[in-house]
Coordinates of C-alpha atoms and ligand atoms in Angstrom, one line a residue:
X22 CA 176.5 145.3 52.3
X23 CA 176.6 145.2 48.5
X24 CA 175.9 141.6 48.6
X25 CA 172.8 142.1 50.7
X26 CA 171.6 144.8 48.3
X27 CA 172.0 142.4 45.4
X28 CA 170.1 139.8 47.3
X29 CA 167.3 142.2 47.9
X30 CA 167.3 143.3 44.3
X31 CA 167.2 139.6 43.3
X32 CA 164.1 139.0 45.4
X33 CA 162.3 141.9 43.7
X34 CA 163.3 141.1 40.2
X35 CA 162.8 137.3 40.0
X36 CA 161.2 137.8 36.5
X37 CA 164.2 139.8 35.2
X38 CA 166.6 137.1 36.4
X39 CA 164.5 134.5 34.7
X40 CA 164.4 136.5 31.5
X41 CA 168.2 136.9 31.5
X42 CA 168.6 133.2 32.1
X43 CA 166.3 132.4 29.2
X44 CA 168.3 134.7 27.0
X45 CA 171.5 133.0 28.0
X46 CA 170.0 129.6 27.3
X47 CA 168.9 130.7 23.9
X48 CA 172.3 132.1 23.1
X49 CA 173.8 128.8 24.3
X50 CA 171.5 126.8 22.0
X51 CA 172.4 129.0 19.2
X52 CA 176.1 128.5 19.6
X53 CA 175.7 124.7 20.0
X54 CA 173.5 124.4 17.0
X55 CA 175.3 126.8 14.8
X56 CA 177.8 124.1 13.7
X57 CA 175.1 121.5 13.1
X58 CA 173.0 123.8 11.0
X59 CA 172.5 122.4 7.5
X60 CA 169.1 123.6 6.4
X61 CA 169.6 127.3 6.8
X62 CA 172.3 129.3 5.3
X63 CA 174.7 130.7 7.8
X64 CA 173.8 134.2 6.9
X65 CA 170.0 133.6 7.5
X66 CA 170.7 132.0 10.9
X67 CA 172.9 134.8 11.9
X68 CA 170.3 137.4 11.2
X69 CA 167.7 135.4 13.2
X70 CA 170.1 135.2 16.1
X71 CA 170.8 138.9 15.9
X72 CA 167.1 139.8 15.9
X73 CA 166.4 137.4 18.7
X74 CA 169.2 138.6 20.9
X75 CA 168.0 142.2 20.3
X76 CA 164.5 141.3 21.3
X77 CA 165.6 139.5 24.4
X78 CA 168.0 142.2 25.3
X79 CA 165.2 144.8 25.0
X80 CA 162.8 142.6 27.0
X81 CA 165.4 142.2 29.8
X82 CA 165.9 145.9 29.8
X83 CA 162.2 146.6 30.1
X84 CA 162.0 144.1 32.9
X85 CA 164.9 145.8 34.7
X86 CA 163.1 149.1 34.3
X87 CA 160.0 147.5 35.7
X88 CA 158.0 147.8 32.5
X89 CA 156.6 144.3 32.4
X90 CA 154.0 145.0 29.7
X91 CA 156.6 146.0 27.1
X92 CA 158.8 143.2 28.2
X93 CA 156.0 140.7 27.4
X94 CA 155.4 142.3 24.0
X95 CA 159.1 141.8 23.2
X96 CA 158.9 138.2 24.3
X97 CA 155.9 137.6 22.2
X98 CA 157.6 139.0 19.2
X99 CA 160.4 136.5 19.6
X100 CA 158.1 133.5 19.3
X101 CA 157.8 134.2 15.5
X102 CA 161.4 133.7 15.1
X103 CA 162.0 130.4 16.9
X104 CA 159.6 127.6 17.6
X105 CA 161.8 126.3 20.4
X106 CA 161.0 129.4 22.4
X107 CA 157.4 128.1 22.9
X108 CA 158.7 126.3 26.0
X109 CA 160.0 129.6 27.2
X110 CA 156.6 131.0 26.8
X111 CA 154.9 128.3 28.8
X112 CA 157.4 128.8 31.5
X113 CA 156.9 132.5 31.5
X114 CA 153.1 132.2 31.5
X115 CA 153.2 129.8 34.4
X116 CA 155.5 132.2 36.2
X117 CA 153.1 135.1 35.7
X118 CA 150.2 133.0 36.9
X119 CA 151.9 131.9 40.1
X120 CA 153.0 135.5 40.6
X121 CA 149.3 136.5 40.5
X122 CA 149.7 138.5 37.3
X123 CA 146.8 136.7 35.7
X124 CA 146.2 139.1 32.8
X125 CA 149.8 138.7 31.6
X126 CA 149.6 135.0 31.8
X127 CA 146.3 135.1 29.9
X128 CA 147.8 137.2 27.1
X129 CA 150.7 134.9 26.7
X130 CA 148.6 131.8 26.5
X131 CA 146.1 133.4 24.2
X132 CA 148.8 134.4 21.8
X133 CA 150.1 130.9 21.8
X134 CA 146.6 129.5 21.0
X135 CA 146.2 131.9 18.1
X136 CA 149.4 130.8 16.5
X137 CA 149.2 128.8 13.2
X138 CA 152.6 127.3 13.5
X139 CA 152.1 125.2 16.6
X140 CA 151.1 121.5 16.8
X141 CA 147.6 120.5 18.1
X142 CA 149.1 119.1 21.3
X143 CA 150.8 122.4 22.0
X144 CA 147.5 124.2 21.3
X145 CA 145.7 121.9 23.7
X146 CA 148.4 122.5 26.4
X147 CA 148.0 126.3 25.9
X148 CA 144.3 126.1 26.2
X149 CA 144.6 124.1 29.4
X150 CA 147.0 126.7 30.8
X151 CA 144.6 129.5 29.8
X152 CA 141.8 127.7 31.7
X153 CA 144.0 127.6 34.7
X154 CA 144.7 131.3 34.4
X155 CA 141.0 132.0 34.5
X156 CA 140.5 129.6 37.3
X157 CA 143.3 131.2 39.4
X158 CA 142.1 134.7 38.6
X159 CA 138.6 133.8 39.8
X160 CA 136.9 134.2 36.4
X161 CA 134.8 131.2 37.0
X162 CA 132.5 131.3 34.0
X163 CA 135.5 131.7 31.6
X164 CA 137.4 128.9 33.4
X165 CA 134.5 126.5 33.0
X166 CA 134.0 127.4 29.4
X167 CA 137.7 127.0 28.6
X168 CA 138.1 123.7 30.5
X169 CA 135.1 122.4 28.6
X170 CA 136.8 123.5 25.3
X171 CA 139.8 121.4 26.3
X172 CA 137.5 118.4 26.9
X173 CA 135.9 118.9 23.5
X174 CA 139.4 118.4 21.9
X175 CA 140.3 115.5 24.2
X176 CA 138.0 114.0 26.8
X177 CA 140.6 111.9 28.5
X178 CA 141.9 114.8 30.6
X179 CA 141.6 113.7 34.3
X180 CA 143.1 116.9 35.8
X181 CA 140.7 119.0 33.7
X182 CA 137.6 117.0 34.8
X183 CA 138.9 117.2 38.4
X184 CA 139.2 121.0 38.1
X185 CA 135.6 121.2 36.8
X186 CA 134.4 119.0 39.7
X187 CA 136.1 121.3 42.2
X188 CA 134.6 124.4 40.6
X189 CA 131.0 123.1 40.5
X190 CA 131.3 121.8 44.1
X191 CA 132.7 125.2 45.2
X192 CA 129.7 127.0 43.7
X193 CA 127.2 124.3 44.8
X194 CA 126.0 123.4 41.4
X195 CA 125.3 119.9 42.3
X196 CA 123.8 118.8 39.0
X197 CA 127.0 119.7 37.2
X198 CA 129.2 118.4 40.0
X199 CA 127.4 115.1 39.7
X200 CA 127.9 114.9 35.9
X201 CA 131.6 115.6 36.1
X202 CA 132.1 113.1 39.0
X203 CA 130.5 110.5 36.8
X204 CA 132.8 111.4 34.0
X205 CA 135.8 111.3 36.3
X206 CA 134.8 107.8 37.5
X207 CA 134.9 106.6 33.9
X208 CA 138.3 108.2 33.1
X209 CA 140.1 107.7 36.4
X210 CA 141.1 104.7 38.5
X211 CA 139.8 106.0 41.8
X212 CA 136.4 105.0 42.9
X213 CA 134.1 108.0 43.1
X214 CA 131.0 106.4 44.8
X215 CA 131.5 108.0 48.2
X216 CA 131.9 111.5 46.7
X217 CA 129.0 111.0 44.3
X218 CA 126.9 110.0 47.3
X219 CA 127.9 113.1 49.1
X220 CA 127.0 115.3 46.1
X221 CA 123.6 113.7 45.8
X222 CA 123.0 114.3 49.5
X223 CA 123.9 117.9 49.1
X224 CA 121.4 118.1 46.3
X225 CA 118.8 116.4 48.5
X226 CA 119.5 118.8 51.3
X227 CA 118.6 121.8 49.2
X228 CA 115.3 120.1 48.4
X229 CA 114.8 119.3 52.1
X230 CA 115.3 123.0 53.0
X231 CA 112.7 124.0 50.4
X232 CA 110.3 121.6 52.0
X233 CA 110.2 119.3 48.9
X234 CA 110.4 116.1 50.9
X235 CA 109.3 113.6 48.3
X236 CA 111.8 114.8 45.7
X237 CA 114.4 114.9 48.5
X238 CA 113.7 111.3 49.4
X239 CA 114.1 110.2 45.8
X240 CA 117.4 112.0 45.4
X241 CA 118.5 110.4 48.7
X242 CA 117.7 106.9 47.4
X243 CA 120.1 107.6 44.5
X244 CA 122.7 108.6 47.0
X245 CA 122.3 105.3 48.8
X246 CA 122.7 103.5 45.6
X247 CA 126.2 104.9 45.3
X248 CA 127.2 104.6 48.9
X249 CA 125.5 104.7 52.3
X250 CA 127.5 107.7 53.6
X251 CA 127.0 109.1 57.1
X252 CA 125.6 112.3 55.7
X253 CA 123.1 110.3 53.7
X254 CA 121.9 108.4 56.7
X255 CA 121.5 111.6 58.8
X256 CA 119.4 113.2 56.1
X257 CA 117.3 110.0 55.9
X258 CA 116.8 110.2 59.7
X259 CA 115.6 113.8 59.3
X260 CA 113.1 112.7 56.6
X261 CA 111.8 109.9 58.9
X262 CA 111.0 112.6 61.5
X263 CA 109.2 114.7 58.8
X264 CA 107.2 111.6 57.7
X265 CA 106.5 110.6 61.3
X266 CA 108.1 107.1 60.8
X267 CA 109.2 106.9 64.4
X268 CA 110.2 103.2 64.5
X269 CA 112.3 103.6 61.4
X270 CA 113.9 106.7 63.0
X271 CA 114.7 104.9 66.2
X272 CA 116.3 101.9 64.3
X273 CA 118.3 104.2 62.0
X274 CA 119.6 106.3 64.9
X275 CA 120.7 103.1 66.7
X276 CA 122.4 101.9 63.5
X277 CA 124.2 105.2 63.0
X278 CA 125.4 105.3 66.6
X279 CA 126.7 101.8 66.5
X280 CA 128.6 102.5 63.3
X281 CA 129.9 105.9 64.2
X282 CA 129.7 106.5 68.0
X283 CA 132.2 109.4 67.4
X284 CA 129.5 111.3 65.5
X285 CA 126.9 111.2 68.2
X286 CA 127.1 114.9 69.3
X287 CA 127.2 115.8 65.6
X288 CA 124.1 113.8 64.7
X289 CA 122.0 115.7 67.3
X290 CA 123.3 119.0 66.1
X291 CA 122.3 118.1 62.6
X292 CA 118.8 117.0 63.7
X293 CA 118.2 120.4 65.3
X294 CA 118.6 122.0 61.9
X295 CA 115.1 122.7 60.7
X296 CA 113.4 125.8 59.4
X297 CA 111.4 126.9 62.4
X298 CA 109.2 129.1 60.3
X299 CA 108.0 126.1 58.2
X300 CA 104.5 124.7 58.8
X301 CA 106.0 121.3 59.6
X302 CA 108.3 122.6 62.3
X303 CA 106.0 122.0 65.3
X304 CA 105.5 118.3 64.4
X305 CA 109.1 117.9 63.5
X306 CA 110.4 119.0 66.9
X307 CA 107.8 117.1 68.7
X308 CA 109.0 113.9 67.0
X309 CA 112.6 114.9 67.5
X310 CA 111.9 115.1 71.3
X311 CA 110.5 111.5 71.1
X312 CA 113.7 110.4 69.3
X313 CA 115.8 112.1 72.0
X314 CA 114.0 110.3 74.8
X315 CA 114.4 107.0 73.0
X316 CA 118.2 107.8 72.9
X317 CA 118.3 108.7 76.6
X318 CA 116.7 105.4 77.5
X319 CA 119.2 103.4 75.5
X320 CA 121.5 101.5 77.8
X321 CA 123.8 99.8 75.5
X322 CA 127.2 98.9 77.0
X323 CA 129.1 99.4 73.8
X324 CA 127.5 102.7 73.1
X325 CA 128.0 104.0 76.6
X326 CA 131.8 103.4 76.3
X327 CA 132.0 106.2 73.7
X328 CA 132.6 109.7 75.3
X329 CA 130.7 111.3 72.4
X330 CA 127.6 109.3 73.2
X331 CA 127.9 110.1 76.9
X332 CA 128.4 113.8 76.1
X333 CA 125.3 113.8 73.9
X334 CA 123.3 112.3 76.7
X335 CA 124.6 114.8 79.2
X336 CA 123.8 117.7 76.9
X337 CA 120.3 116.5 76.2
X338 CA 119.6 115.9 79.9
X339 CA 120.8 119.4 80.7
X340 CA 118.6 120.8 78.0
X341 CA 115.7 119.1 79.8
X342 CA 116.8 120.6 83.1
X343 CA 117.6 117.2 84.5
X344 CA 120.9 118.1 86.0
X345 CA 120.7 115.5 88.7
X346 CA 120.2 112.7 86.2
X347 CA 123.1 114.1 84.2
X348 CA 125.3 114.2 87.2
X349 CA 124.5 110.7 88.2
X350 CA 125.3 109.4 84.7
X351 CA 128.5 111.3 84.4
X352 CA 129.7 110.5 87.9
X353 CA 129.3 106.8 87.2
X354 CA 131.0 107.1 83.9
X355 CA 134.0 109.1 85.2
X356 CA 134.6 106.4 87.8
X357 CA 134.8 103.8 85.1
X358 CA 136.6 105.8 82.4
X359 CA 137.4 109.4 83.2
X360 CA 139.9 110.3 80.6
X361 CA 138.1 112.8 78.4
X362 CA 138.8 116.5 79.1
X363 CA 135.5 117.8 77.8
X364 CA 133.6 115.4 80.0
X365 CA 135.6 116.5 83.0
X366 CA 134.6 120.1 82.2
X367 CA 130.9 119.0 81.9
X368 CA 131.4 117.1 85.2
X369 CA 132.7 120.3 87.0
X370 CA 129.8 122.3 85.6
X371 CA 127.4 119.7 87.0
X372 CA 129.2 119.6 90.4
X373 CA 128.6 123.4 90.6
X374 CA 125.1 123.1 89.4
X375 CA 124.3 120.5 92.0
X376 CA 126.0 122.4 94.8
X377 CA 129.1 120.2 95.3
X378 CA 131.5 123.2 95.4
X379 CA 134.3 121.6 97.3
X380 CA 134.7 118.7 94.8
X381 CA 134.3 121.1 91.9
X382 CA 137.4 123.0 93.1
X383 CA 139.4 119.8 93.4
X384 CA 138.4 118.6 90.0
X385 CA 139.1 122.0 88.4
X386 CA 142.6 121.9 89.8
X387 CA 143.3 118.5 88.4
X388 CA 141.9 119.5 85.0
X389 CA 143.9 122.7 84.7
X390 CA 147.1 120.7 85.2
X391 CA 146.4 118.5 82.3
X392 CA 144.5 120.7 80.0
X393 CA 145.3 120.6 76.3
X394 CA 143.7 123.6 74.8
X395 CA 141.7 123.1 71.7
X396 CA 140.0 125.9 69.9
X397 CA 137.8 124.5 67.3
X398 CA 135.3 121.6 67.2
X399 CA 136.3 120.2 63.9
X400 CA 139.4 119.9 61.8
X401 CA 140.4 118.3 58.4
X402 CA 142.5 115.2 58.7
X403 CA 144.1 115.9 55.3
X404 CA 145.2 119.5 55.6
X405 CA 144.5 120.5 59.2
X406 CA 141.8 123.1 58.3
X407 CA 140.0 124.2 61.5
X408 CA 136.4 125.1 61.9
X409 CA 133.4 125.1 64.2
X410 CA 131.2 124.5 61.3
X411 CA 130.3 121.0 60.0
X412 CA 132.0 120.4 56.6
X413 CA 131.6 117.2 54.6
X414 CA 133.8 118.7 52.0
X415 CA 136.9 120.5 53.3
X416 CA 136.8 124.2 52.1
X417 CA 140.6 124.3 52.1
X418 CA 141.8 121.1 50.4
X419 CA 138.4 120.1 48.8
X420 CA 138.5 116.5 50.0
X421 CA 135.3 114.8 51.1
X422 CA 134.6 113.3 54.5
X423 CA 138.0 114.3 56.0
X424 CA 136.3 116.0 58.9
X425 CA 137.5 115.0 62.3
X426 CA 136.0 115.8 65.7
X427 CA 137.9 117.4 68.5
X428 CA 136.8 118.0 72.0
X429 CA 136.2 121.7 72.3
X430 CA 136.8 122.9 75.8
Ligands
LIG693 ZN1 141.3 119.8 54.2

């Protein structure tokens, strides 16, 4: 019982325990070094030790009583006495930050930065820690400013540049995101072309949505110079539709499908995204209908072996109220392949729609026995983040183009 209580107390007082351990370590250091001390007179060192012990003892007491503010004050006093304690402060600051006590972490790191007696490299480290405090606390502007201050002192800080990239991508400031990715590509080993292409596509997309198609096209050309990413090609396809370049649109669609048959359903979802209130909307959707009918007429053997391509066709046919044609296509496909759950569901729906109830029941039974339930359409291959939305940059782990497609039933 007592043991359990102690354990519970330990959980709630992690900081106190750490403080006590720090104190013990300091005392240990003192004892070890006492004999080696040559520079300072014994009397002087003893008085330092006395003061220090008192401070740490006070701090520990404050922590035990739950008064963390006073505890920090005591800890900060101690740094005047012993430069070795700086490491203790970094540890404590980091501990506060990971505990979510951002303001305390900030005050520790600020007091370190303000100190005269520390080396430049320690100051830089403290500044970096401070930036991370702001970052974690959600003080975006201050985090940006402080990270930039770090770079002013030393530009060769890959993790700092990376943090700035993440922040600017988070807030959708694509100009800045672009600048820091370029900087990262100069400092780091990893090739950033793919990501830079994505960033430029995002920038181009905002222009597209504003109806600034010419500027959008130019931005997109830049994106292609870095890397012909899927998202870049899809946006180019949408621009072809706006400009009425139907032959180019057909060719690009075919190229996209051949490269990434998996993305077929997704390509058509993206193409539907157009501001319906815009003056260009009517023409755009007219041209999109033409592109769709070109796709429906495609009879490429390679393409038709992809379930995603077949599913896209089925969905388009159903939109056009051509259930019979959809059924015919799927029936033929199921006989040759027949492994995809989502296509089985579509097949059952079509059986019902075309009045083949008996077979629908049979198929349903078979399906239910083998069904793997899946809840979202997309997931991140890096961290497993789930979403129905399309994300080129994972909102959870911030990696680009880790999106994977799942058959949603
Ligand atoms: Zn992720």
